[in-house]
Coordinates of C-alpha atoms and ligand atoms in Angstrom, one line a residue:
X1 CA 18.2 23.2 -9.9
X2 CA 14.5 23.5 -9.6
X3 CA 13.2 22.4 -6.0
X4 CA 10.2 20.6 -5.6
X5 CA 7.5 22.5 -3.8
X6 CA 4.7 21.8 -0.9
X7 CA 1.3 22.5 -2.5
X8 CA -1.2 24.2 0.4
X9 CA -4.1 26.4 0.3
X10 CA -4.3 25.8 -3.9
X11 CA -0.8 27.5 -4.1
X12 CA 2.9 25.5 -5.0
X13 CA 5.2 27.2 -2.4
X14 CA 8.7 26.3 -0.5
X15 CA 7.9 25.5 3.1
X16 CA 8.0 28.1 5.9
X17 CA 11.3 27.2 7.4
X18 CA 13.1 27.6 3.5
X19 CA 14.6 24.1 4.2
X20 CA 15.0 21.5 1.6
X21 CA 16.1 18.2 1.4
X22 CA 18.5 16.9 -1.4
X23 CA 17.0 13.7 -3.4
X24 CA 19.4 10.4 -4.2
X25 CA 19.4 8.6 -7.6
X26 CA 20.3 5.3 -5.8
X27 CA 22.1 3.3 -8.8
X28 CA 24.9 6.3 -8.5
X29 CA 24.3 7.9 -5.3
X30 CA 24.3 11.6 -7.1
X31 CA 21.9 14.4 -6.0
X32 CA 19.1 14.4 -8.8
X33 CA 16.7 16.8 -7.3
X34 CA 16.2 19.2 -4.5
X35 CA 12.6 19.3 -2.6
X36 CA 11.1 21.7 0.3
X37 CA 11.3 19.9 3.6
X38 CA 7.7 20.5 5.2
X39 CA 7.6 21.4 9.0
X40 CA 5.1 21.1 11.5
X41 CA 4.0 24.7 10.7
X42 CA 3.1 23.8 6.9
X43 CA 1.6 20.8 7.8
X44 CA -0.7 23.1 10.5
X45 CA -1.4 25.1 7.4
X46 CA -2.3 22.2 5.0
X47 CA -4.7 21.0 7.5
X48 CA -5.9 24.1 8.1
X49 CA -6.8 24.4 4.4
X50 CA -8.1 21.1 4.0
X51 CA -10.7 21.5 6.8
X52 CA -12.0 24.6 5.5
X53 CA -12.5 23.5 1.8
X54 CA -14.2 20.0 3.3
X55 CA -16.2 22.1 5.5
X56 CA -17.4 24.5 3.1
X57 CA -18.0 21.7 0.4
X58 CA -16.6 22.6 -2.7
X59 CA -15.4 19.5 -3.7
X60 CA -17.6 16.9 -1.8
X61 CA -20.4 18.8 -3.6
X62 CA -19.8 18.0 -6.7
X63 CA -21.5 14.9 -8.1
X64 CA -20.2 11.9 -8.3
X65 CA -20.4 11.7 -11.7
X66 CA -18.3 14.4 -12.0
X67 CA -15.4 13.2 -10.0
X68 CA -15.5 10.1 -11.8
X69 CA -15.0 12.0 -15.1
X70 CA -12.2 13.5 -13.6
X71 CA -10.5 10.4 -12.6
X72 CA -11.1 9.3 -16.0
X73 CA -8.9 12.0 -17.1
X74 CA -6.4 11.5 -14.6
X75 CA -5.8 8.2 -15.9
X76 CA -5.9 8.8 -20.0
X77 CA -3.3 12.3 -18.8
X78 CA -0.8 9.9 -16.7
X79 CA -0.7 7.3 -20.0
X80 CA 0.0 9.9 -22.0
X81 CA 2.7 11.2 -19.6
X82 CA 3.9 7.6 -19.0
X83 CA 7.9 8.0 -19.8
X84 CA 8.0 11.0 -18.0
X85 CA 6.6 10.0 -14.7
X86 CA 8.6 6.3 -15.0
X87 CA 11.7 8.6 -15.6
X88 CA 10.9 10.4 -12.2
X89 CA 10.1 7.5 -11.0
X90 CA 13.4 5.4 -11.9
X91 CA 15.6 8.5 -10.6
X92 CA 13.8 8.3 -7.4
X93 CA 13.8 4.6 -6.6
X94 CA 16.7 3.0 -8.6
X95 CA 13.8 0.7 -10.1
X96 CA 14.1 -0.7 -13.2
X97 CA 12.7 2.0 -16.1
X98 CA 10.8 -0.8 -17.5
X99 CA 8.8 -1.2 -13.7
X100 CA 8.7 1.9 -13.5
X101 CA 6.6 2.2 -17.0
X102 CA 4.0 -0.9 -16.2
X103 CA 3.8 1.1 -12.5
X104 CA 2.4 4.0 -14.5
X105 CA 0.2 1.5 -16.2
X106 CA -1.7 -0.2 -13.0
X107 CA -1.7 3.3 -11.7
X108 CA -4.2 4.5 -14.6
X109 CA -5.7 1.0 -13.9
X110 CA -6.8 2.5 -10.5
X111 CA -7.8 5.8 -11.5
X112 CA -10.3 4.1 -14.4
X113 CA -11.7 1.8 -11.9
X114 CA -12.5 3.9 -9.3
X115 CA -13.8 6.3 -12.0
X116 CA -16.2 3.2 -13.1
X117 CA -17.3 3.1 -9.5
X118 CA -18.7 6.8 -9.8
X119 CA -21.6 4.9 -11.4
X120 CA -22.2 1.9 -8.6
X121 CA -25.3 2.6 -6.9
X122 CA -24.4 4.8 -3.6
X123 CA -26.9 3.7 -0.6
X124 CA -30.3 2.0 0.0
X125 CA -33.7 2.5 1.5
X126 CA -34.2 0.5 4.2
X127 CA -37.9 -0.9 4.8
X128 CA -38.4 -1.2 8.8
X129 CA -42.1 -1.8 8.1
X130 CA -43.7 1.5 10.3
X131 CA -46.2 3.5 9.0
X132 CA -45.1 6.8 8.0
X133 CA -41.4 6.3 8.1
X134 CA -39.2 6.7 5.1
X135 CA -35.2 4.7 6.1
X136 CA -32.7 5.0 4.4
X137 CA -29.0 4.3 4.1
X138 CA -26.5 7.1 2.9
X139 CA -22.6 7.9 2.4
X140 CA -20.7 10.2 2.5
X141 CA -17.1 11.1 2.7
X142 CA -15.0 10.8 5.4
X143 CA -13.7 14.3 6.1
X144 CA -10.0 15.4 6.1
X145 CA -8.1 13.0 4.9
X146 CA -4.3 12.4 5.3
X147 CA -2.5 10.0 2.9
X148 CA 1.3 8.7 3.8
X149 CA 2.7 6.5 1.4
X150 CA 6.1 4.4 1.0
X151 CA 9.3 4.6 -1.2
X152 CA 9.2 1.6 -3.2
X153 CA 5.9 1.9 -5.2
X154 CA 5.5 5.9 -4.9
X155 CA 3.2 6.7 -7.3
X156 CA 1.3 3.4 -7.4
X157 CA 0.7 3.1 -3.4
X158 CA -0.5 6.7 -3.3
X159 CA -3.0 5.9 -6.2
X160 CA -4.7 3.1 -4.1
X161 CA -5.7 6.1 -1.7
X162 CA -6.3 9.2 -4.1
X163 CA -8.6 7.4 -6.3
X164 CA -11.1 5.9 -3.9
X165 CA -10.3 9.1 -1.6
X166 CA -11.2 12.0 -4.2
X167 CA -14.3 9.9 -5.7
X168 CA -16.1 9.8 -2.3
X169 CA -15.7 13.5 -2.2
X170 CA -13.1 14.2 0.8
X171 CA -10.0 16.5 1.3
X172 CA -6.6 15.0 0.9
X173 CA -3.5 15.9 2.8
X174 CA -0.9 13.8 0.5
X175 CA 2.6 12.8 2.3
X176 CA 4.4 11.0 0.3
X177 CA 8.1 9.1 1.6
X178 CA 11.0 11.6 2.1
X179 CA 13.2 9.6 -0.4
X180 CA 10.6 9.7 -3.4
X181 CA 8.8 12.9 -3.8
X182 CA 8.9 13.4 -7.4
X183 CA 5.9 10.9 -9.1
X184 CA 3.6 12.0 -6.5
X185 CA 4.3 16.2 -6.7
X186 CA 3.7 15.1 -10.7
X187 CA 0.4 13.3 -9.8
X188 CA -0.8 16.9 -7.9
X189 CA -0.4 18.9 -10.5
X190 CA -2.2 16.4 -13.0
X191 CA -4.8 16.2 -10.4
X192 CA -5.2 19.5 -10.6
X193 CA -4.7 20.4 -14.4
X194 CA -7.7 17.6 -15.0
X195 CA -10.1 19.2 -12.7
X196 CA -10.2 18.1 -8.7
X197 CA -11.0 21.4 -7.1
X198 CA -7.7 22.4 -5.9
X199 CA -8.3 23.0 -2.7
X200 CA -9.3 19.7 -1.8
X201 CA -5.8 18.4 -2.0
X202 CA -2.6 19.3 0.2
X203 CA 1.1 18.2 -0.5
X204 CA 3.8 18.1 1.7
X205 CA 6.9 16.7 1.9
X206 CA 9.4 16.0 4.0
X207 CA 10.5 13.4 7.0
X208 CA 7.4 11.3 8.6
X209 CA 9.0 11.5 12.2
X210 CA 9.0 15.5 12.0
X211 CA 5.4 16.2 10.5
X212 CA 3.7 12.6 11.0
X213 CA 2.7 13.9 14.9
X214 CA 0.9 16.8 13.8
X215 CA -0.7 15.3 11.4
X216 CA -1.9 12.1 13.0
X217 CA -2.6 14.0 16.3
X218 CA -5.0 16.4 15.1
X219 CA -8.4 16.3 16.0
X220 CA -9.0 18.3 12.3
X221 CA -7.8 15.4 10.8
X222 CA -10.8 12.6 10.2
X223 CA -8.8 10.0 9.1
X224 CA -4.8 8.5 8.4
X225 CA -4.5 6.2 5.6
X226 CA -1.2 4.6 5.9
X227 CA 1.3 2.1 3.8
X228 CA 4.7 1.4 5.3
X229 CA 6.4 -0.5 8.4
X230 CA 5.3 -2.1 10.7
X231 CA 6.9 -0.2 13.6
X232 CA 5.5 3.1 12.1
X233 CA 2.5 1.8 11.6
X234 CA 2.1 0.9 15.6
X235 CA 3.2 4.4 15.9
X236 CA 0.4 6.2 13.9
X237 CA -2.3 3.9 15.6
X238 CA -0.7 5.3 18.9
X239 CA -0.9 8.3 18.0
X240 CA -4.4 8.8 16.5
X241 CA -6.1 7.3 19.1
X242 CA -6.5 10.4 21.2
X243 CA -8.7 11.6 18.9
X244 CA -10.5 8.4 17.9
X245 CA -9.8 9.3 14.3
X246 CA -10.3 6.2 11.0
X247 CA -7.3 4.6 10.6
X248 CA -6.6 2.2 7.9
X249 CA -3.0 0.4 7.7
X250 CA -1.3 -1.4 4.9
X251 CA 2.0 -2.7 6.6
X252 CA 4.5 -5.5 5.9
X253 CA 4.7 -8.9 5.1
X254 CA 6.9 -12.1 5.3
X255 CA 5.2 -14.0 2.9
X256 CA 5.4 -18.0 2.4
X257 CA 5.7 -19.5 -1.1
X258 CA 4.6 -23.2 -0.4
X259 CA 6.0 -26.0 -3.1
X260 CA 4.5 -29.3 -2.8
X261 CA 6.4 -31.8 -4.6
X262 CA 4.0 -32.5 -6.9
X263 CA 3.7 -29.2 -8.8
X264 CA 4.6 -28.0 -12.1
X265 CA 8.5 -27.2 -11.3
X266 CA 9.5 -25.4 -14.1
X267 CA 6.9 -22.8 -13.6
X268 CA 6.9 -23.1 -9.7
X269 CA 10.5 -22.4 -10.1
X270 CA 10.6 -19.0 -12.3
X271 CA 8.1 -18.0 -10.7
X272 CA 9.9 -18.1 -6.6
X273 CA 12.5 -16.1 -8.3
X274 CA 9.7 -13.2 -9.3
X275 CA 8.4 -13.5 -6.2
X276 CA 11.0 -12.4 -4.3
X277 CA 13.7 -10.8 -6.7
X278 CA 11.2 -8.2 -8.4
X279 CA 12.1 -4.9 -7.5
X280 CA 15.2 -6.4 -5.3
X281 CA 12.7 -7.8 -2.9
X282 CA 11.5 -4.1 -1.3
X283 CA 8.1 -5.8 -2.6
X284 CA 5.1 -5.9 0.5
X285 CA 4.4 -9.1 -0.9
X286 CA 7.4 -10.2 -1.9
X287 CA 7.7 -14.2 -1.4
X288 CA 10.4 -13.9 0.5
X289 CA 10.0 -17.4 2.2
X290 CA 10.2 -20.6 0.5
X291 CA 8.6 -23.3 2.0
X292 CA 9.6 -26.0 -0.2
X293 CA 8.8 -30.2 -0.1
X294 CA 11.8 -31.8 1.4
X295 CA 12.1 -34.4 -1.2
X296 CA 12.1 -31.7 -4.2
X297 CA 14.2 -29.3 -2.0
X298 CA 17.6 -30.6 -4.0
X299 CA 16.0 -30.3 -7.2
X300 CA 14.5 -27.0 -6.8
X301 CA 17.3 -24.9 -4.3
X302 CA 19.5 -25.9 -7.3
X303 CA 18.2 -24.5 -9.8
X304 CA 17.1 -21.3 -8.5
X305 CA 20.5 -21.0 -7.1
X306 CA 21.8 -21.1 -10.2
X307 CA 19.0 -18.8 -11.9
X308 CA 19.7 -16.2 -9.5
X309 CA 23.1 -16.0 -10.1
X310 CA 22.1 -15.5 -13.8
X311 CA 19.8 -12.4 -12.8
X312 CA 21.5 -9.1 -14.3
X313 CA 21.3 -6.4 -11.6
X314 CA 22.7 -3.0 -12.8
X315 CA 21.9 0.1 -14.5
X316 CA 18.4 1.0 -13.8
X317 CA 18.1 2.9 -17.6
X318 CA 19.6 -0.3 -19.4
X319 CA 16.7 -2.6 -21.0
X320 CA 19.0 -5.7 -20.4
X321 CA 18.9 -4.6 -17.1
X322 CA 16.4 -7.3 -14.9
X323 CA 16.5 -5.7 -11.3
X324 CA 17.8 -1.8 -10.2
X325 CA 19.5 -0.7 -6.9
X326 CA 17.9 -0.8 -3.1
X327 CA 16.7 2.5 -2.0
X328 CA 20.2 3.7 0.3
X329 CA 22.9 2.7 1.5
X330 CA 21.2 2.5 5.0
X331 CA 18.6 0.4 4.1
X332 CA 20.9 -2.2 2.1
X333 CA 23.0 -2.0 5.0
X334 CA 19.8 -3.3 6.9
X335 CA 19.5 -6.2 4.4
X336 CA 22.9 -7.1 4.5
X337 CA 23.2 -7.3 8.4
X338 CA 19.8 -10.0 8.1
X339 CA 22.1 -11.8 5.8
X340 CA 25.3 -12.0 8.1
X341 CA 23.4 -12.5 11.2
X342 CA 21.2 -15.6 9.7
X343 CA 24.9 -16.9 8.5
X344 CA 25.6 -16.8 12.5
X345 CA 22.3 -18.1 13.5
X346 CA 23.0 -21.5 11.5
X347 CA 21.8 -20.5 8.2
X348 CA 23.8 -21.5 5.0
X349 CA 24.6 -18.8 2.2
X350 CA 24.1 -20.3 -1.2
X351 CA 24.6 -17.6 -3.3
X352 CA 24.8 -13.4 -2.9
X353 CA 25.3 -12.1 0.4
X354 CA 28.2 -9.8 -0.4
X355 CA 27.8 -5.4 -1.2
X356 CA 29.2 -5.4 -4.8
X357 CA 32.5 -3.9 -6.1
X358 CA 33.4 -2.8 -9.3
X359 CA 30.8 -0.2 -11.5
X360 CA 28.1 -1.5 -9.1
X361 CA 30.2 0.3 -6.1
X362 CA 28.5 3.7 -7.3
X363 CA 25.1 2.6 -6.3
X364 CA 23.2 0.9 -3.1
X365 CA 22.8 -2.5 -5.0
X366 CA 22.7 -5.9 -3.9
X367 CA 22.9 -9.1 -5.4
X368 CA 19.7 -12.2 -5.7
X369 CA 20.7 -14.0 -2.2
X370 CA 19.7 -17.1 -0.9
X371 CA 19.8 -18.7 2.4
X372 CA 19.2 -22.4 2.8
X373 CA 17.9 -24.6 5.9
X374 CA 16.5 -22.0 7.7
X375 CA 13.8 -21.8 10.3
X376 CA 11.9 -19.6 12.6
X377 CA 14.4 -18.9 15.3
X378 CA 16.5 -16.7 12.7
X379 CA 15.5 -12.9 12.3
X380 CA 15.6 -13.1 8.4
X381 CA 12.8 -16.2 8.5
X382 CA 10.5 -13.6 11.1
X383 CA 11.3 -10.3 10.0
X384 CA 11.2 -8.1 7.1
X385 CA 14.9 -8.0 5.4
X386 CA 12.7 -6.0 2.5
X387 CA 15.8 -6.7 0.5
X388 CA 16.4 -9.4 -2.9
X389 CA 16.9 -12.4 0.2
X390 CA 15.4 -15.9 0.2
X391 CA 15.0 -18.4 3.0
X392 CA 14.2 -21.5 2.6
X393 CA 12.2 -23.8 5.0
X394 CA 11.4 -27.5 4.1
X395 CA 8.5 -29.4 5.1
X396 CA 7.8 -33.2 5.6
X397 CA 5.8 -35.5 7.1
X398 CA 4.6 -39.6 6.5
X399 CA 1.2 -38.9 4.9
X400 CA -0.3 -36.1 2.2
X401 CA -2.7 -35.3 5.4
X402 CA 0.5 -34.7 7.8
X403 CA 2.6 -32.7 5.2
X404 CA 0.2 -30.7 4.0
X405 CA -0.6 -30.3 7.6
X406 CA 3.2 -29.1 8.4
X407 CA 3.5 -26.5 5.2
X408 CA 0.8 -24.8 6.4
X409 CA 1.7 -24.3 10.1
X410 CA 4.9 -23.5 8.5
X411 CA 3.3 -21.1 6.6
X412 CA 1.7 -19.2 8.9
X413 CA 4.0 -19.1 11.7
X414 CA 4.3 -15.1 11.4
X415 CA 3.3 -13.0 13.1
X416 CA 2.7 -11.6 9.6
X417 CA -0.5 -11.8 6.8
X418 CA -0.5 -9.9 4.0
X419 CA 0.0 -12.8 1.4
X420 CA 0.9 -16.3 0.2
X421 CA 1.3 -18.7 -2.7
X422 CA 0.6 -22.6 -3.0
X423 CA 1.9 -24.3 -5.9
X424 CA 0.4 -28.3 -6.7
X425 CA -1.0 -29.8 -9.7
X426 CA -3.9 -31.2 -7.0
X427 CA -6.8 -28.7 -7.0
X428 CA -8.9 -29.7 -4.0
X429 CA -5.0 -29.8 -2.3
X430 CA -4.7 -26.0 -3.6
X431 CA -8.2 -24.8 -2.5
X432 CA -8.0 -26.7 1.6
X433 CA -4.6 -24.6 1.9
X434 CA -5.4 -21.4 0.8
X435 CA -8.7 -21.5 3.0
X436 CA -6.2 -22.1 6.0
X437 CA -3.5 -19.4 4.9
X438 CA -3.9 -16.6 7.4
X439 CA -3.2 -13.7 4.7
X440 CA -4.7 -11.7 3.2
X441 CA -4.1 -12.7 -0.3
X442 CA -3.3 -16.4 -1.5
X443 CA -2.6 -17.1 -5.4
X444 CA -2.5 -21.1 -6.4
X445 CA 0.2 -21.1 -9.2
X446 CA 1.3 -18.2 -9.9
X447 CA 2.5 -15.2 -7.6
X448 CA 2.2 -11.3 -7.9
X449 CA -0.6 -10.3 -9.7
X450 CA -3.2 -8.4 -8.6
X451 CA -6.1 -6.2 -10.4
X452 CA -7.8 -3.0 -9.1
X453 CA -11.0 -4.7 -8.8
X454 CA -10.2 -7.4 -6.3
X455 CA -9.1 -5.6 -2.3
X456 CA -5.8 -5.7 -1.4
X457 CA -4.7 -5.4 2.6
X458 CA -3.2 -7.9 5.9
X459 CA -4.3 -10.4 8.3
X460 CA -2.8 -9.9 11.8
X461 CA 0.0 -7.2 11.8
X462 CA 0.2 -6.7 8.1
X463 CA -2.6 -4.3 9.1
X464 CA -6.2 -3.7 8.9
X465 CA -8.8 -2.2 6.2
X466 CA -8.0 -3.1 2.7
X467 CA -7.1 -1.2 -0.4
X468 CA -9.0 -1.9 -4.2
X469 CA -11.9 -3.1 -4.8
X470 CA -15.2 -2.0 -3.3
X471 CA -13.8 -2.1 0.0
X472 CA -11.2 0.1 -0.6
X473 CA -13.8 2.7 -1.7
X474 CA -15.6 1.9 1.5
X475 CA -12.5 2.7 3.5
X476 CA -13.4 6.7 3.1
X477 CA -16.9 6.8 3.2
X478 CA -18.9 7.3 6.3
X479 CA -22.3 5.3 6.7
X480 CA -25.0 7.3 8.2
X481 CA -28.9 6.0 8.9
X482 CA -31.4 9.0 7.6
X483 CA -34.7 7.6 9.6
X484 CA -38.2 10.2 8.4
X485 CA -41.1 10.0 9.9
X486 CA -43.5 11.7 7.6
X487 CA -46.4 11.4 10.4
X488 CA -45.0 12.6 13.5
X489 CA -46.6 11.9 16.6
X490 CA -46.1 12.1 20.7
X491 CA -44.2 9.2 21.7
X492 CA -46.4 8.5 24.8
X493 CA -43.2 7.5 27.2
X494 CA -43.7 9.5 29.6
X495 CA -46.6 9.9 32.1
X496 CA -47.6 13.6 30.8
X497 CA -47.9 12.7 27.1
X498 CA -51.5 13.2 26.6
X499 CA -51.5 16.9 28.1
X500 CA -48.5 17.3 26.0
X501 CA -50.8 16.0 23.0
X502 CA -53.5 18.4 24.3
X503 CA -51.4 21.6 24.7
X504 CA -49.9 20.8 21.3
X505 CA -53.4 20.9 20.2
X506 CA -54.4 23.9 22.1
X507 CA -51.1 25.5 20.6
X508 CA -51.9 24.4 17.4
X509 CA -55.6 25.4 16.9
X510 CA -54.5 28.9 17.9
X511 CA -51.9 29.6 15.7
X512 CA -54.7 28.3 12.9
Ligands
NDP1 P1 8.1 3.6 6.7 O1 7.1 3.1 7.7 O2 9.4 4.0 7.1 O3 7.5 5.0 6.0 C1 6.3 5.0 5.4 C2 5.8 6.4 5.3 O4 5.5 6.8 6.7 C3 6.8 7.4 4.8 O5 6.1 8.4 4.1 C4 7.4 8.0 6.1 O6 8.0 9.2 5.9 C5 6.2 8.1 6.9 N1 6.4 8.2 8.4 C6 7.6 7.8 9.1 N2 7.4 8.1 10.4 C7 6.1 8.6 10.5 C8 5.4 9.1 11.6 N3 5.8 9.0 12.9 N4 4.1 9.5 11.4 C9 3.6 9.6 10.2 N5 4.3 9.1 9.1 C10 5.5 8.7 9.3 O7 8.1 2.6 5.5 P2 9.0 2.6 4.2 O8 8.9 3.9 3.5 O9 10.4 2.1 4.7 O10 8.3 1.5 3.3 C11 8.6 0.1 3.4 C12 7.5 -0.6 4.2 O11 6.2 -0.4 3.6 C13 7.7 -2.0 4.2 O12 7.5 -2.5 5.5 C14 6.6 -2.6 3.3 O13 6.2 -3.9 3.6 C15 5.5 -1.6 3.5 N6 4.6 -1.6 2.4 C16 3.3 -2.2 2.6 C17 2.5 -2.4 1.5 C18 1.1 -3.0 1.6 O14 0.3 -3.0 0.7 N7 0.8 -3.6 2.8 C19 2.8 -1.9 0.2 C20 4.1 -1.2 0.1 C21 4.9 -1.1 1.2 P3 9.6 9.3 5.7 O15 9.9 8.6 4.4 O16 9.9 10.7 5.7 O17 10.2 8.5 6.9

């Protein structure tokens, strides 16, 4: 069996130690790849490399214009490469091959966009109105930059930071999760077939507790850009703090999907099911909380009881297939300990709930699950389950003013803000919510999409910064002031400033 290799210093080699780390196809639990297991020596190495080629400028040098070409080619190479990568992809995750494919999709969405940005106009002159002085604004990259991404949208998370990353001219150190190596060791060698200097971009893979320290501690690292848990997330902020380094964090979510009774059902209804079964629920945005009219709460917990019942979870490879496996066993463990302990906390099971038998036994599945009458004293309502689970929360009140009121406290009562959905056929209704939704996206009708061009990030301890978008371009540039005076002259602070004019004159007349 080939084994995945660490790429450092422009070469593909196994790690120092020799150690490797055995890869899980999750919908049958079989080995499906072998990778090297990075230490804390490679990853000394990979920064080691990546401060000397940002030091010596090779890539940040080039022009813009160039590395937007580039990542024009990046994305027309990863198209053409689709079935491939949503292959790797699939075997790595358990998604669904037909995820996996539009993944590849809003990936190349990412790498043109940013490559359109190459042309946006890159600082300004400043006009502070003195005589002789030239201002102006400039940016430039950031430095060294390390990249850890998340197992359940490899390739698509770790996009969001190599795009913007490579076009503002840094070095990347890429660390992609332990479980899903594959797409993103595919997306380094395509980076470097198409043309980023190869220097300017480190691999290595292997488990976040081990290497994350040195990597995040360094003071040769500039900047951590990271997308994962909470906890870890408090952990890397920890941890780069000694050195005062950039951080920008993309963290989790418990995301309310508010129904007011007057809204169009049908599409209100298919659309909570997407929101929270895509992907089995390990979605960042995944509306995982229902926060539903009290006097539609019959009408609509019915029929999404019995849709998700309906929803075929299986075979990952099979097109009738509508949602794959959950990423191990430990993690669907996790999930299914939310589920029996909101059961215990009052909570009532209307459907799912159970670890499958049968020729779903093979793999780390779990079935659409739905927990009714829930509120904020269970764990499942506050915390992440990151699994295919539901809660639903109703909302009342004797007015429009004091319902509307109610959803949106509901609604907000996390500690949580990464996104949110209103549904209601009343516009100005739609609008006043999603101003007082603190997350950081809100969609009115609809839930999930997003597009490369608008930023993506968290309110409160989803995180800070924000991916897409402008912003997330900004993330890795630095802003410096370049201030000329094209007439210099003695300040005339101090009390000796005309002799110093004089000397200086003196000096001068001589050396003429
Ligand atoms: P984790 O926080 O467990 O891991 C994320 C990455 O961090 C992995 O590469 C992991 O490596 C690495 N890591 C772990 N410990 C450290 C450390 N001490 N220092 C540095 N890196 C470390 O998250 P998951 O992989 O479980 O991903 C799921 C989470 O990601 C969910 O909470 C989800 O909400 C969030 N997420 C947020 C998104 C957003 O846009 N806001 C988008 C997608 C996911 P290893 O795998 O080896 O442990």
């Amino acid at each position: 069996m080939t084994i995945l290799q660490l790429f450092i210093d422009s070469t593909f080699s196994d790690s120092e130690s020799g150690n490797t780390r055995d890869i899980e196809y999750p919908a049958d639990s079989t080995i499906h790849l072998t990778a090297a297991e990075a230490s804390s020596a490679d990853a000394e190495r990979a920064i080691a490399a990546a401060r000397r080629e940002f030091d010596s400028g090779q890539w940040r040098h080039t022009t813009v214009a160039h590395r937007g070409d580039i990542l024009r080619k990046v994305a027309r190479r990863l198209l053409k490469d689709k079935e491939t990568i949503a292959r790797l992809e699939t075997f790595d995750t358990g998604k669904t091959y037909a995820e996996c494919e539009m993944d590849v999709d809003d990936v190349a969405s990412v790498f043109s966009y940013y490559a359109d940005q190459a042309t946006a106009s890159n600082g300004r002159v400043v006009d502070p109105s003195v005589p002789g002085i030239s201002s102006k604004i400039v940016t430039e990259p950031v430095g060294v930059c390390v990249l850890i991404t998340p197992w359940n949208y490899p390739l698509l998370q770790a996009s969001w930071k190599v795009a913007p990353a490579l076009l503002a001219g840094n070095s990347i150190i890429l660390k992609p999760s332990e479980l899903t190596p594959s797409t993103t060791h595919y997306l380094v060698k395509v980076l470097i077939e198409e043309g980023v200097e190869p220097a300017a971009v480190q691999l290595l893979l292997g488990a976040g507790a081990d290497i994350g320290p040195t990597l995040t501690e360094s003071p040769d690292v500039d900047m951590v850009s990271f997308t994962g848990g909470l906890e870890t997330g408090r952990t890397i902020m920890k941890s780069a703090a000694g050195t005062v380094k950039r951080v920008a964090l993309e963290l989790g979510g418990k995301n309310p999907n508010v129904i007011f009774a007057d809204a169009d059902l049908p599409a209100a209804i298919d659309n909570a099911l997407t929101a929270v079964f895509l992907d089995s629920g390990q979605v960042c945005s995944a509306g995982a909380r229902l926060v539903v009219e009290e006097s539609i709460h019959d009408k609509v917990v019915d029929e999404l009881v019995r849709r998700a019942r309906e929803i075929r979870v299986g075979d990952p490879f099979d097109s009738a297939t509508e949602t794959g496996s959950l990423i191990s066993s430990e993690h669907r463990q996790k999930v299914h300990t939310y589920v029996e302990r909101a059961r215990e906390q009052g909570a009532t099971l209307l459907c799912g709930g159970e670890i499958p038998e049968g020729d779903l036994a093979k793999g780390y599945f779990y079935p659409p699950t739905i927990l009714d009458r829930c509120d904020q004293s269970m764990d499942c309502v506050h915390d992440e389950s990151f699994g295919p689970v539901l809660t639903v929360e109703t909302f009342s009140g004797d007015s429009d003013e004091e319902r509307e009121k109610n959803a949106i406290a509901i609604a907000n009562d996390t500690i949580y803000g990464l996104a949110g959905a209103v549904w209601t056929a009343d516009a100005s209704r739609a609008e006043r919510v999603a101003r007082q939704l603190r997350h950081g996206t809100i969609w009115i009708n609809d839930y999930h999409p997003y597009v490369p061009h608008a930023e993506w990030g968290g309110m409160k301890q989803s995180g800070n910064g924000r991916e897409l978008g402008p912003t997330g371009l900004a993330e890795y540039l630095e802003i410096k002031h370049i201030w000329h005076n094209t007439q210099p002259a003695v300040a005339g602070w101090f009390a000796n400033s005309e002799d110093a004019s004089a000397t200086a004159g003196e000096a001068n007349s001589g050396d003429n």
